[in-house]
């Protein structure tokens, strides 16, 4: 760090935003992520022993990714450099890599390179890091809000350990708020600030696990609420509500959280829980991607309800068509109708399982030739090849059924469809059994 950077850091520590000033300086001050950096964990021991390898911190905003990187910077004896993928390019990477090589050669010290928002680097930029990471000249710390298994090159991933950080709990956020109110050195302890319990709970809840959001709202309230005659600045619920007028909503319809939400949505319907399904529907609607909800509902109608209630797909199709036609916000009613219908319908995955097993056999089993008697016999020369010869037309037989082989010889007697125990498929099973009795 040069003199200008040092002066800027000192200025930020005194006048920067509260969320910046209150960043933990050590693992002991760090709040949350106990399963990752709690005392005795692998990452805790590696940081304490200054034996950290390349890592990628993956998690939502405000969960502590950058804070962890700064803690590592404060504890390591290695040279620490930082880049932001939004403002840096391949040239910046090459400069850091060259400096790292020079430093290693002259002093024997390795360089820890922290790259914020690493998912924003393109493939060429990420590839530029590979040789230095592989040779050990650079220890990479990447931070990303996107799933690294989608956004980071496989070669970099194979040389790094991924740690997933979760959103902070309400209790974690409340601890941070209390700390900021009391801290005289870096927080608001010199302002004679009183944060009511109702306001504390509200700020923690509305920040949706983002520590930065909560601390920013706390600072805004402290700076804009006039003191009482006693000199106390009392930040109550009414004041807190003005600081966060709308709940911070962590949702990116193009990101990993979107697919997590869709997964929760489908599993709630599959689990016959209409209340949870409506909750996740509301969150998906809030994300604004109507088409992905419609697609998922149509999939669920066949994958999870299927033949247990064959009419479900028709009703859901009508509801989703209506939703696309009327648009939001009214579409939420059409979607809710479809969701409740699916969640409260009998369930069967026999269709999904059947086609899944059939698709798997295409890759794993010998298929053999399709039966000659089933082949098309209408084109010229088909009869000479034996195509269609011996085929028995089911409609010429009682109950429109006659026993004959339809699968290739290699798959003869393979069973893909296993009827479920619901009323509809019990009837299907009985019908099939009755047919075969007459063989």
PDB file of N, CA and C in Angstrom, residues 8-49:
ATOM      1  N   UNK A   8      -6.043   7.253   2.263  1.00  0.00           N
ATOM      2  CA  UNK A   8      -7.450   7.009   1.920  1.00  0.00           C
ATOM      3  C   UNK A   8      -8.080   6.024   2.890  1.00  0.00           C
ATOM      4  N   UNK A   9      -7.341   4.966   3.232  1.00  0.00           N
ATOM      5  CA  UNK A   9      -7.844   3.977   4.185  1.00  0.00           C
ATOM      6  C   UNK A   9      -8.132   4.628   5.531  1.00  0.00           C
ATOM      7  N   UNK A  10      -7.217   5.471   5.987  1.00  0.00           N
ATOM      8  CA  UNK A  10      -7.413   6.126   7.279  1.00  0.00           C
ATOM      9  C   UNK A  10      -8.626   7.045   7.255  1.00  0.00           C
ATOM     10  N   UNK A  11      -8.812   7.748   6.124  1.00  0.00           N
ATOM     11  CA  UNK A  11      -9.955   8.641   5.996  1.00  0.00           C
ATOM     12  C   UNK A  11     -11.265   7.850   6.006  1.00  0.00           C
ATOM     13  N   UNK A  12     -11.286   6.701   5.312  1.00  0.00           N
ATOM     14  CA  UNK A  12     -12.481   5.876   5.268  1.00  0.00           C
ATOM     15  C   UNK A  12     -12.814   5.305   6.642  1.00  0.00           C
ATOM     16  N   UNK A  13     -11.810   4.989   7.429  1.00  0.00           N
ATOM     17  CA  UNK A  13     -12.046   4.455   8.768  1.00  0.00           C
ATOM     18  C   UNK A  13     -12.726   5.478   9.663  1.00  0.00           C
ATOM     19  N   UNK A  14     -12.501   6.757   9.378  1.00  0.00           N
ATOM     20  CA  UNK A  14     -13.073   7.815  10.214  1.00  0.00           C
ATOM     21  C   UNK A  14     -14.377   8.374   9.651  1.00  0.00           C
ATOM     22  N   UNK A  15     -14.458   8.494   8.328  1.00  0.00           N
ATOM     23  CA  UNK A  15     -15.618   9.174   7.737  1.00  0.00           C
ATOM     24  C   UNK A  15     -16.398   8.300   6.759  1.00  0.00           C
ATOM     25  N   UNK A  16     -15.965   7.102   6.535  1.00  0.00           N
ATOM     26  CA  UNK A  16     -16.652   6.228   5.593  1.00  0.00           C
ATOM     27  C   UNK A  16     -18.005   5.790   6.124  1.00  0.00           C
ATOM     28  N   UNK A  17     -18.789   5.104   5.305  1.00  0.00           N
ATOM     29  CA  UNK A  17     -20.091   4.608   5.749  1.00  0.00           C
ATOM     30  C   UNK A  17     -19.943   3.684   6.954  1.00  0.00           C
ATOM     31  N   UNK A  18     -20.970   3.635   7.772  1.00  0.00           N
ATOM     32  CA  UNK A  18     -20.940   2.810   8.980  1.00  0.00           C
ATOM     33  C   UNK A  18     -20.642   1.355   8.650  1.00  0.00           C
ATOM     34  N   UNK A  19     -21.242   0.831   7.584  1.00  0.00           N
ATOM     35  CA  UNK A  19     -21.026  -0.575   7.221  1.00  0.00           C
ATOM     36  C   UNK A  19     -19.553  -0.834   6.931  1.00  0.00           C
ATOM     37  N   UNK A  20     -18.861   0.159   6.363  1.00  0.00           N
ATOM     38  CA  UNK A  20     -17.430   0.013   6.086  1.00  0.00           C
ATOM     39  C   UNK A  20     -16.623   0.087   7.374  1.00  0.00           C
ATOM     40  N   UNK A  21     -16.961   1.050   8.211  1.00  0.00           N
ATOM     41  CA  UNK A  21     -16.189   1.249   9.450  1.00  0.00           C
ATOM     42  C   UNK A  21     -16.334   0.060  10.396  1.00  0.00           C
ATOM     43  N   UNK A  22     -17.500  -0.584  10.386  1.00  0.00           N
ATOM     44  CA  UNK A  22     -17.777  -1.639  11.349  1.00  0.00           C
ATOM     45  C   UNK A  22     -17.366  -3.031  10.862  1.00  0.00           C
ATOM     46  N   UNK A  23     -16.700  -3.100   9.735  1.00  0.00           N
ATOM     47  CA  UNK A  23     -16.268  -4.407   9.259  1.00  0.00           C
ATOM     48  C   UNK A  23     -15.351  -5.063  10.296  1.00  0.00           C
ATOM     49  N   UNK A  24     -15.602  -6.312  10.622  1.00  0.00           N
ATOM     50  CA  UNK A  24     -14.751  -7.008  11.597  1.00  0.00           C
ATOM     51  C   UNK A  24     -13.292  -7.025  11.148  1.00  0.00           C
ATOM     52  N   UNK A  25     -12.392  -6.881  12.123  1.00  0.00           N
ATOM     53  CA  UNK A  25     -10.963  -6.864  11.816  1.00  0.00           C
ATOM     54  C   UNK A  25     -10.296  -8.205  12.083  1.00  0.00           C
ATOM     55  N   UNK A  26     -10.987  -9.099  12.756  1.00  0.00           N
ATOM     56  CA  UNK A  26     -10.412 -10.397  13.094  1.00  0.00           C
ATOM     57  C   UNK A  26     -11.505 -11.454  13.057  1.00  0.00           C
ATOM     58  N   UNK A  27     -11.099 -12.698  13.077  1.00  0.00           N
ATOM     59  CA  UNK A  27     -12.071 -13.783  13.090  1.00  0.00           C
ATOM     60  C   UNK A  27     -12.925 -13.756  14.340  1.00  0.00           C
ATOM     61  N   UNK A  28     -12.352 -13.266  15.436  1.00  0.00           N
ATOM     62  CA  UNK A  28     -13.103 -13.199  16.691  1.00  0.00           C
ATOM     63  C   UNK A  28     -14.245 -12.190  16.599  1.00  0.00           C
ATOM     64  N   UNK A  29     -14.096 -11.152  15.780  1.00  0.00           N
ATOM     65  CA  UNK A  29     -15.144 -10.150  15.607  1.00  0.00           C
ATOM     66  C   UNK A  29     -16.163 -10.553  14.543  1.00  0.00           C
ATOM     67  N   UNK A  30     -15.812 -11.530  13.727  1.00  0.00           N
ATOM     68  CA  UNK A  30     -16.671 -11.917  12.610  1.00  0.00           C
ATOM     69  C   UNK A  30     -17.960 -12.548  13.122  1.00  0.00           C
ATOM     70  N   UNK A  31     -19.084 -12.150  12.542  1.00  0.00           N
ATOM     71  CA  UNK A  31     -20.397 -12.632  12.972  1.00  0.00           C
ATOM     72  C   UNK A  31     -20.992 -13.511  11.874  1.00  0.00           C
ATOM     73  N   UNK A  32     -21.499 -14.675  12.271  1.00  0.00           N
ATOM     74  CA  UNK A  32     -22.146 -15.581  11.330  1.00  0.00           C
ATOM     75  C   UNK A  32     -21.164 -16.549  10.686  1.00  0.00           C
ATOM     76  N   UNK A  33     -21.702 -17.430   9.837  1.00  0.00           N
ATOM     77  CA  UNK A  33     -20.912 -18.416   9.083  1.00  0.00           C
ATOM     78  C   UNK A  33     -20.092 -19.323  10.000  1.00  0.00           C
ATOM     79  N   UNK A  34     -20.679 -19.666  11.148  1.00  0.00           N
ATOM     80  CA  UNK A  34     -19.938 -20.474  12.132  1.00  0.00           C
ATOM     81  C   UNK A  34     -19.485 -21.820  11.567  1.00  0.00           C
ATOM     82  N   UNK A  35     -20.275 -22.394  10.669  1.00  0.00           N
ATOM     83  CA  UNK A  35     -19.903 -23.696  10.118  1.00  0.00           C
ATOM     84  C   UNK A  35     -18.705 -23.603   9.185  1.00  0.00           C
ATOM     85  N   UNK A  36     -18.364 -22.380   8.753  1.00  0.00           N
ATOM     86  CA  UNK A  36     -17.234 -22.188   7.844  1.00  0.00           C
ATOM     87  C   UNK A  36     -16.007 -21.650   8.573  1.00  0.00           C
ATOM     88  N   UNK A  37     -16.209 -20.612   9.411  1.00  0.00           N
ATOM     89  CA  UNK A  37     -15.063 -19.967  10.067  1.00  0.00           C
ATOM     90  C   UNK A  37     -15.161 -20.026  11.584  1.00  0.00           C
ATOM     91  N   UNK A  38     -16.040 -20.880  12.089  1.00  0.00           N
ATOM     92  CA  UNK A  38     -16.078 -21.057  13.541  1.00  0.00           C
ATOM     93  C   UNK A  38     -14.768 -21.654  14.037  1.00  0.00           C
ATOM     94  N   UNK A  39     -14.492 -21.445  15.312  1.00  0.00           N
ATOM     95  CA  UNK A  39     -13.229 -21.923  15.871  1.00  0.00           C
ATOM     96  C   UNK A  39     -13.080 -23.430  15.649  1.00  0.00           C
ATOM     97  N   UNK A  40     -11.933 -23.813  15.127  1.00  0.00           N
ATOM     98  CA  UNK A  40     -11.656 -25.222  14.887  1.00  0.00           C
ATOM     99  C   UNK A  40     -11.971 -25.702  13.489  1.00  0.00           C
ATOM    100  N   UNK A  41     -12.668 -24.887  12.675  1.00  0.00           N
ATOM    101  CA  UNK A  41     -12.981 -25.304  11.312  1.00  0.00           C
ATOM    102  C   UNK A  41     -11.730 -25.219  10.436  1.00  0.00           C
ATOM    103  N   UNK A  42     -11.794 -25.856   9.288  1.00  0.00           N
ATOM    104  CA  UNK A  42     -10.660 -25.886   8.378  1.00  0.00           C
ATOM    105  C   UNK A  42     -10.215 -24.481   7.992  1.00  0.00           C
ATOM    106  N   UNK A  43     -11.177 -23.619   7.591  1.00  0.00           N
ATOM    107  CA  UNK A  43     -10.822 -22.274   7.154  1.00  0.00           C
ATOM    108  C   UNK A  43     -10.266 -21.451   8.311  1.00  0.00           C
ATOM    109  N   UNK A  44     -10.844 -21.606   9.492  1.00  0.00           N
ATOM    110  CA  UNK A  44     -10.343 -20.892  10.674  1.00  0.00           C
ATOM    111  C   UNK A  44      -8.882 -21.257  10.929  1.00  0.00           C
ATOM    112  N   UNK A  45      -8.576 -22.539  10.907  1.00  0.00           N
ATOM    113  CA  UNK A  45      -7.203 -22.981  11.181  1.00  0.00           C
ATOM    114  C   UNK A  45      -6.244 -22.502  10.099  1.00  0.00           C
ATOM    115  N   UNK A  46      -6.698 -22.549   8.838  1.00  0.00           N
ATOM    116  CA  UNK A  46      -5.828 -22.131   7.736  1.00  0.00           C
ATOM    117  C   UNK A  46      -5.495 -20.655   7.822  1.00  0.00           C
ATOM    118  N   UNK A  47      -6.499 -19.818   8.177  1.00  0.00           N
ATOM    119  CA  UNK A  47      -6.260 -18.378   8.298  1.00  0.00           C
ATOM    120  C   UNK A  47      -5.337 -18.095   9.473  1.00  0.00           C
ATOM    121  N   UNK A  48      -5.609 -18.734  10.612  1.00  0.00           N
ATOM    122  CA  UNK A  48      -4.801 -18.508  11.808  1.00  0.00           C
ATOM    123  C   UNK A  48      -3.346 -18.921  11.593  1.00  0.00           C
ATOM    124  N   UNK A  49      -3.159 -20.013  10.852  1.00  0.00           N
ATOM    125  CA  UNK A  49      -1.799 -20.515  10.632  1.00  0.00           C
ATOM    126  C   UNK A  49      -1.138 -19.873   9.423  1.00  0.00           C
TER     127      UNK A  49
END
